[in-house]
Amino acid sequence: ISDPMSAPYVRNLSSRLPNRLWLCILIGLLLALQIFLRNKNLLNVNFDGWSYWEGASALSAGKGYVDLFGRPILAFPPLFSFYLSLFAREGQLTLGAIKSSFVVLAFLDGFVWAWLAFHVFAGARAVSRWLAISMPLLLFPVYFDMVLSEPLWLFLVGILLNRYPTYSYGYER
């Protein structure tokens, strides 16, 4: 193609945008439902997860990024604890609040990565495109079995990659 902007999938992008948007929302909802059902009765908490939990509880109580004894948490960055603290009430972060935060994060992960797959595989055959779009449903649930920061990093990396999609279709904006 001499002019990449004349490619049919680029020319018709705006006309297909609503369908893509709804499909990405559907992928996000399906991933959120899958995570809700997986973590309904159990969520594993290891040492990392406990540190994030302590940090989130302290942040939401206005004590800073400290553990239960008031010592600063140095081994883990505070971003994930900050995210979890958004779901705390009155300085208390419950297991239900953590599970709720994971459902929200699962929706965001599914949406962002499905959106990225639409752009990266825009010119691919239908089977490849649908497989790529459904990948969050197949690969991401394993990251939500424990209280770890990986689901947040999946979201942030997805946002970063969506910010620079021109590399995938080979043209400049």
mmCIF file of N, CA, C and O in Angstrom, residues 75-121:
data_model
loop_
_atom_site.group_PDB
_atom_site.id
_atom_site.type_symbol
_atom_site.label_atom_id
_atom_site.label_comp_id
_atom_site.label_asym_id
_atom_site.label_seq_id
_atom_site.Cartn_x
_atom_site.Cartn_y
_atom_site.Cartn_z
ATOM 1 N N ALA A 75 9.950 -1.948 50.892
ATOM 2 C CA ALA A 75 10.195 -3.006 49.918
ATOM 3 C C ALA A 75 9.245 -2.959 48.722
ATOM 4 O O ALA A 75 9.542 -3.537 47.685
ATOM 5 N N PHE A 76 8.120 -2.285 48.851
ATOM 6 C CA PHE A 76 7.115 -2.296 47.787
ATOM 7 C C PHE A 76 6.699 -0.866 47.448
ATOM 8 O O PHE A 76 6.442 -0.069 48.349
ATOM 9 N N PRO A 77 6.619 -0.554 46.153
ATOM 10 C CA PRO A 77 6.189 0.800 45.785
ATOM 11 C C PRO A 77 4.728 1.026 46.167
ATOM 12 O O PRO A 77 3.937 0.086 46.225
ATOM 13 N N PRO A 78 4.352 2.260 46.440
ATOM 14 C CA PRO A 78 3.022 2.534 46.991
ATOM 15 C C PRO A 78 1.879 2.613 45.981
ATOM 16 O O PRO A 78 0.735 2.765 46.391
ATOM 17 N N LEU A 79 2.132 2.507 44.690
ATOM 18 C CA LEU A 79 1.064 2.727 43.712
ATOM 19 C C LEU A 79 -0.093 1.751 43.875
ATOM 20 O O LEU A 79 -1.270 2.146 43.884
ATOM 21 N N PHE A 80 0.192 0.475 44.017
ATOM 22 C CA PHE A 80 -0.879 -0.505 44.154
ATOM 23 C C PHE A 80 -1.619 -0.316 45.483
ATOM 24 O O PHE A 80 -2.849 -0.428 45.535
ATOM 25 N N SER A 81 -0.896 -0.004 46.540
ATOM 26 C CA SER A 81 -1.554 0.270 47.822
ATOM 27 C C SER A 81 -2.453 1.500 47.705
ATOM 28 O O SER A 81 -3.542 1.540 48.278
ATOM 29 N N PHE A 82 -1.992 2.499 46.976
ATOM 30 C CA PHE A 82 -2.823 3.679 46.768
ATOM 31 C C PHE A 82 -4.110 3.296 46.036
ATOM 32 O O PHE A 82 -5.198 3.735 46.405
ATOM 33 N N TYR A 83 -3.976 2.474 44.985
ATOM 34 C CA TYR A 83 -5.171 2.021 44.264
ATOM 35 C C TYR A 83 -6.126 1.285 45.210
ATOM 36 O O TYR A 83 -7.323 1.561 45.221
ATOM 37 N N LEU A 84 -5.611 0.369 46.000
ATOM 38 C CA LEU A 84 -6.459 -0.364 46.938
ATOM 39 C C LEU A 84 -7.104 0.559 47.967
ATOM 40 O O LEU A 84 -8.256 0.347 48.374
ATOM 41 N N SER A 85 -6.386 1.591 48.378
ATOM 42 C CA SER A 85 -6.928 2.499 49.397
ATOM 43 C C SER A 85 -8.160 3.245 48.892
ATOM 44 O O SER A 85 -8.967 3.719 49.696
ATOM 45 N N LEU A 86 -8.321 3.339 47.597
ATOM 46 C CA LEU A 86 -9.515 3.992 47.038
ATOM 47 C C LEU A 86 -10.787 3.211 47.368
ATOM 48 O O LEU A 86 -11.882 3.765 47.322
ATOM 49 N N PHE A 87 -10.645 1.941 47.726
ATOM 50 C CA PHE A 87 -11.787 1.085 48.025
ATOM 51 C C PHE A 87 -12.000 0.888 49.530
ATOM 52 O O PHE A 87 -12.895 0.156 49.935
ATOM 53 N N ALA A 88 -11.176 1.518 50.331
ATOM 54 C CA ALA A 88 -11.287 1.383 51.792
ATOM 55 C C ALA A 88 -12.338 2.336 52.332
ATOM 56 O O ALA A 88 -12.625 3.374 51.734
ATOM 57 N N ARG A 89 -12.898 1.966 53.460
ATOM 58 C CA ARG A 89 -13.876 2.825 54.149
ATOM 59 C C ARG A 89 -13.381 3.088 55.561
ATOM 60 O O ARG A 89 -13.061 2.150 56.294
ATOM 61 N N GLU A 90 -13.341 4.344 55.905
ATOM 62 C CA GLU A 90 -12.965 4.760 57.264
ATOM 63 C C GLU A 90 -11.654 4.124 57.722
ATOM 64 O O GLU A 90 -11.536 3.651 58.851
ATOM 65 N N GLY A 91 -10.693 4.075 56.828
ATOM 66 C CA GLY A 91 -9.388 3.540 57.178
ATOM 67 C C GLY A 91 -9.309 2.033 57.244
ATOM 68 O O GLY A 91 -8.287 1.497 57.635
ATOM 69 N N GLN A 92 -10.365 1.334 56.880
ATOM 70 C CA GLN A 92 -10.365 -0.134 56.925
ATOM 71 C C GLN A 92 -10.508 -0.698 55.516
ATOM 72 O O GLN A 92 -11.450 -0.363 54.802
ATOM 73 N N LEU A 93 -9.575 -1.527 55.145
ATOM 74 C CA LEU A 93 -9.625 -2.196 53.847
ATOM 75 C C LEU A 93 -10.017 -3.645 54.084
ATOM 76 O O LEU A 93 -9.248 -4.424 54.651
ATOM 77 N N THR A 94 -11.214 -4.012 53.691
ATOM 78 C CA THR A 94 -11.706 -5.376 53.910
ATOM 79 C C THR A 94 -11.371 -6.264 52.718
ATOM 80 O O THR A 94 -11.034 -5.768 51.638
ATOM 81 N N LEU A 95 -11.495 -7.547 52.922
ATOM 82 C CA LEU A 95 -11.279 -8.497 51.832
ATOM 83 C C LEU A 95 -12.302 -8.263 50.725
ATOM 84 O O LEU A 95 -11.974 -8.346 49.540
ATOM 85 N N GLY A 96 -13.521 -7.935 51.082
ATOM 86 C CA GLY A 96 -14.542 -7.621 50.083
ATOM 87 C C GLY A 96 -14.178 -6.409 49.244
ATOM 88 O O GLY A 96 -14.429 -6.374 48.039
ATOM 89 N N ALA A 97 -13.560 -5.415 49.880
ATOM 90 C CA ALA A 97 -13.129 -4.228 49.143
ATOM 91 C C ALA A 97 -12.006 -4.576 48.168
ATOM 92 O O ALA A 97 -11.976 -4.072 47.044
ATOM 93 N N ILE A 98 -11.091 -5.440 48.590
ATOM 94 C CA ILE A 98 -10.014 -5.868 47.690
ATOM 95 C C ILE A 98 -10.594 -6.640 46.511
ATOM 96 O O ILE A 98 -10.206 -6.419 45.357
ATOM 97 N N LYS A 99 -11.536 -7.520 46.785
ATOM 98 C CA LYS A 99 -12.166 -8.267 45.689
ATOM 99 C C LYS A 99 -12.894 -7.322 44.746
ATOM 100 O O LYS A 99 -12.827 -7.491 43.531
ATOM 101 N N SER A 100 -13.563 -6.312 45.291
ATOM 102 C CA SER A 100 -14.234 -5.322 44.446
ATOM 103 C C SER A 100 -13.228 -4.560 43.594
ATOM 104 O O SER A 100 -13.472 -4.301 42.408
ATOM 105 N N SER A 101 -12.090 -4.210 44.184
ATOM 106 C CA SER A 101 -11.069 -3.496 43.418
ATOM 107 C C SER A 101 -10.525 -4.357 42.286
ATOM 108 O O SER A 101 -10.207 -3.853 41.214
ATOM 109 N N PHE A 102 -10.449 -5.672 42.524
ATOM 110 C CA PHE A 102 -9.977 -6.573 41.477
ATOM 111 C C PHE A 102 -10.995 -6.694 40.346
ATOM 112 O O PHE A 102 -10.620 -6.810 39.185
ATOM 113 N N VAL A 103 -12.271 -6.670 40.669
ATOM 114 C CA VAL A 103 -13.299 -6.728 39.623
ATOM 115 C C VAL A 103 -13.221 -5.474 38.754
ATOM 116 O O VAL A 103 -13.284 -5.560 37.522
ATOM 117 N N VAL A 104 -13.049 -4.325 39.378
ATOM 118 C CA VAL A 104 -12.905 -3.077 38.615
ATOM 119 C C VAL A 104 -11.649 -3.126 37.756
ATOM 120 O O VAL A 104 -11.666 -2.784 36.569
ATOM 121 N N LEU A 105 -10.550 -3.571 38.335
ATOM 122 C CA LEU A 105 -9.292 -3.667 37.602
ATOM 123 C C LEU A 105 -9.383 -4.681 36.473
ATOM 124 O O LEU A 105 -8.818 -4.464 35.393
ATOM 125 N N ALA A 106 -10.096 -5.774 36.680
ATOM 126 C CA ALA A 106 -10.282 -6.763 35.618
ATOM 127 C C ALA A 106 -11.037 -6.146 34.445
ATOM 128 O O ALA A 106 -10.681 -6.369 33.280
ATOM 129 N N PHE A 107 -12.080 -5.376 34.733
ATOM 130 C CA PHE A 107 -12.800 -4.698 33.656
ATOM 131 C C PHE A 107 -11.863 -3.773 32.884
ATOM 132 O O PHE A 107 -11.831 -3.787 31.653
ATOM 133 N N LEU A 108 -11.095 -2.964 33.607
ATOM 134 C CA LEU A 108 -10.182 -2.026 32.950
ATOM 135 C C LEU A 108 -9.125 -2.752 32.116
ATOM 136 O O LEU A 108 -8.826 -2.346 30.992
ATOM 137 N N ASP A 109 -8.556 -3.826 32.666
ATOM 138 C CA ASP A 109 -7.569 -4.610 31.922
ATOM 139 C C ASP A 109 -8.165 -5.190 30.649
ATOM 140 O O ASP A 109 -7.579 -5.095 29.565
ATOM 141 N N GLY A 110 -9.316 -5.818 30.784
ATOM 142 C CA GLY A 110 -9.959 -6.417 29.614
ATOM 143 C C GLY A 110 -10.275 -5.390 28.556
ATOM 144 O O GLY A 110 -10.029 -5.616 27.356
ATOM 145 N N PHE A 111 -10.800 -4.252 28.955
ATOM 146 C CA PHE A 111 -11.154 -3.201 27.998
ATOM 147 C C PHE A 111 -9.914 -2.671 27.277
ATOM 148 O O PHE A 111 -9.877 -2.595 26.049
ATOM 149 N N VAL A 112 -8.886 -2.302 28.038
ATOM 150 C CA VAL A 112 -7.692 -1.687 27.455
ATOM 151 C C VAL A 112 -6.984 -2.638 26.508
ATOM 152 O O VAL A 112 -6.564 -2.254 25.411
ATOM 153 N N TRP A 113 -6.842 -3.904 26.892
ATOM 154 C CA TRP A 113 -6.118 -4.843 26.037
ATOM 155 C C TRP A 113 -6.940 -5.284 24.832
ATOM 156 O O TRP A 113 -6.386 -5.556 23.765
ATOM 157 N N ALA A 114 -8.251 -5.356 24.954
ATOM 158 C CA ALA A 114 -9.090 -5.639 23.781
ATOM 159 C C ALA A 114 -9.012 -4.472 22.806
ATOM 160 O O ALA A 114 -8.936 -4.664 21.587
ATOM 161 N N TRP A 115 -9.011 -3.262 23.321
ATOM 162 C CA TRP A 115 -8.896 -2.077 22.473
ATOM 163 C C TRP A 115 -7.555 -2.090 21.735
ATOM 164 O O TRP A 115 -7.487 -1.795 20.539
ATOM 165 N N LEU A 116 -6.494 -2.438 22.449
ATOM 166 C CA LEU A 116 -5.172 -2.524 21.821
ATOM 167 C C LEU A 116 -5.165 -3.594 20.739
ATOM 168 O O LEU A 116 -4.628 -3.383 19.646
ATOM 169 N N ALA A 117 -5.770 -4.740 21.001
ATOM 170 C CA ALA A 117 -5.808 -5.821 20.005
ATOM 171 C C ALA A 117 -6.554 -5.390 18.748
ATOM 172 O O ALA A 117 -6.165 -5.767 17.639
ATOM 173 N N PHE A 118 -7.595 -4.608 18.904
ATOM 174 C CA PHE A 118 -8.303 -4.091 17.731
ATOM 175 C C PHE A 118 -7.368 -3.301 16.837
ATOM 176 O O PHE A 118 -7.410 -3.412 15.617
ATOM 177 N N HIS A 119 -6.530 -2.488 17.442
ATOM 178 C CA HIS A 119 -5.626 -1.655 16.649
ATOM 179 C C HIS A 119 -4.465 -2.447 16.069
ATOM 180 O O HIS A 119 -4.116 -2.272 14.910
ATOM 181 N N VAL A 120 -3.873 -3.299 16.864
ATOM 182 C CA VAL A 120 -2.706 -4.046 16.401
ATOM 183 C C VAL A 120 -3.082 -5.039 15.303
ATOM 184 O O VAL A 120 -2.348 -5.207 14.334
ATOM 185 N N PHE A 121 -4.250 -5.674 15.436
ATOM 186 C CA PHE A 121 -4.659 -6.695 14.485
ATOM 187 C C PHE A 121 -5.745 -6.197 13.527
ATOM 188 O O PHE A 121 -6.529 -6.980 13.012
#
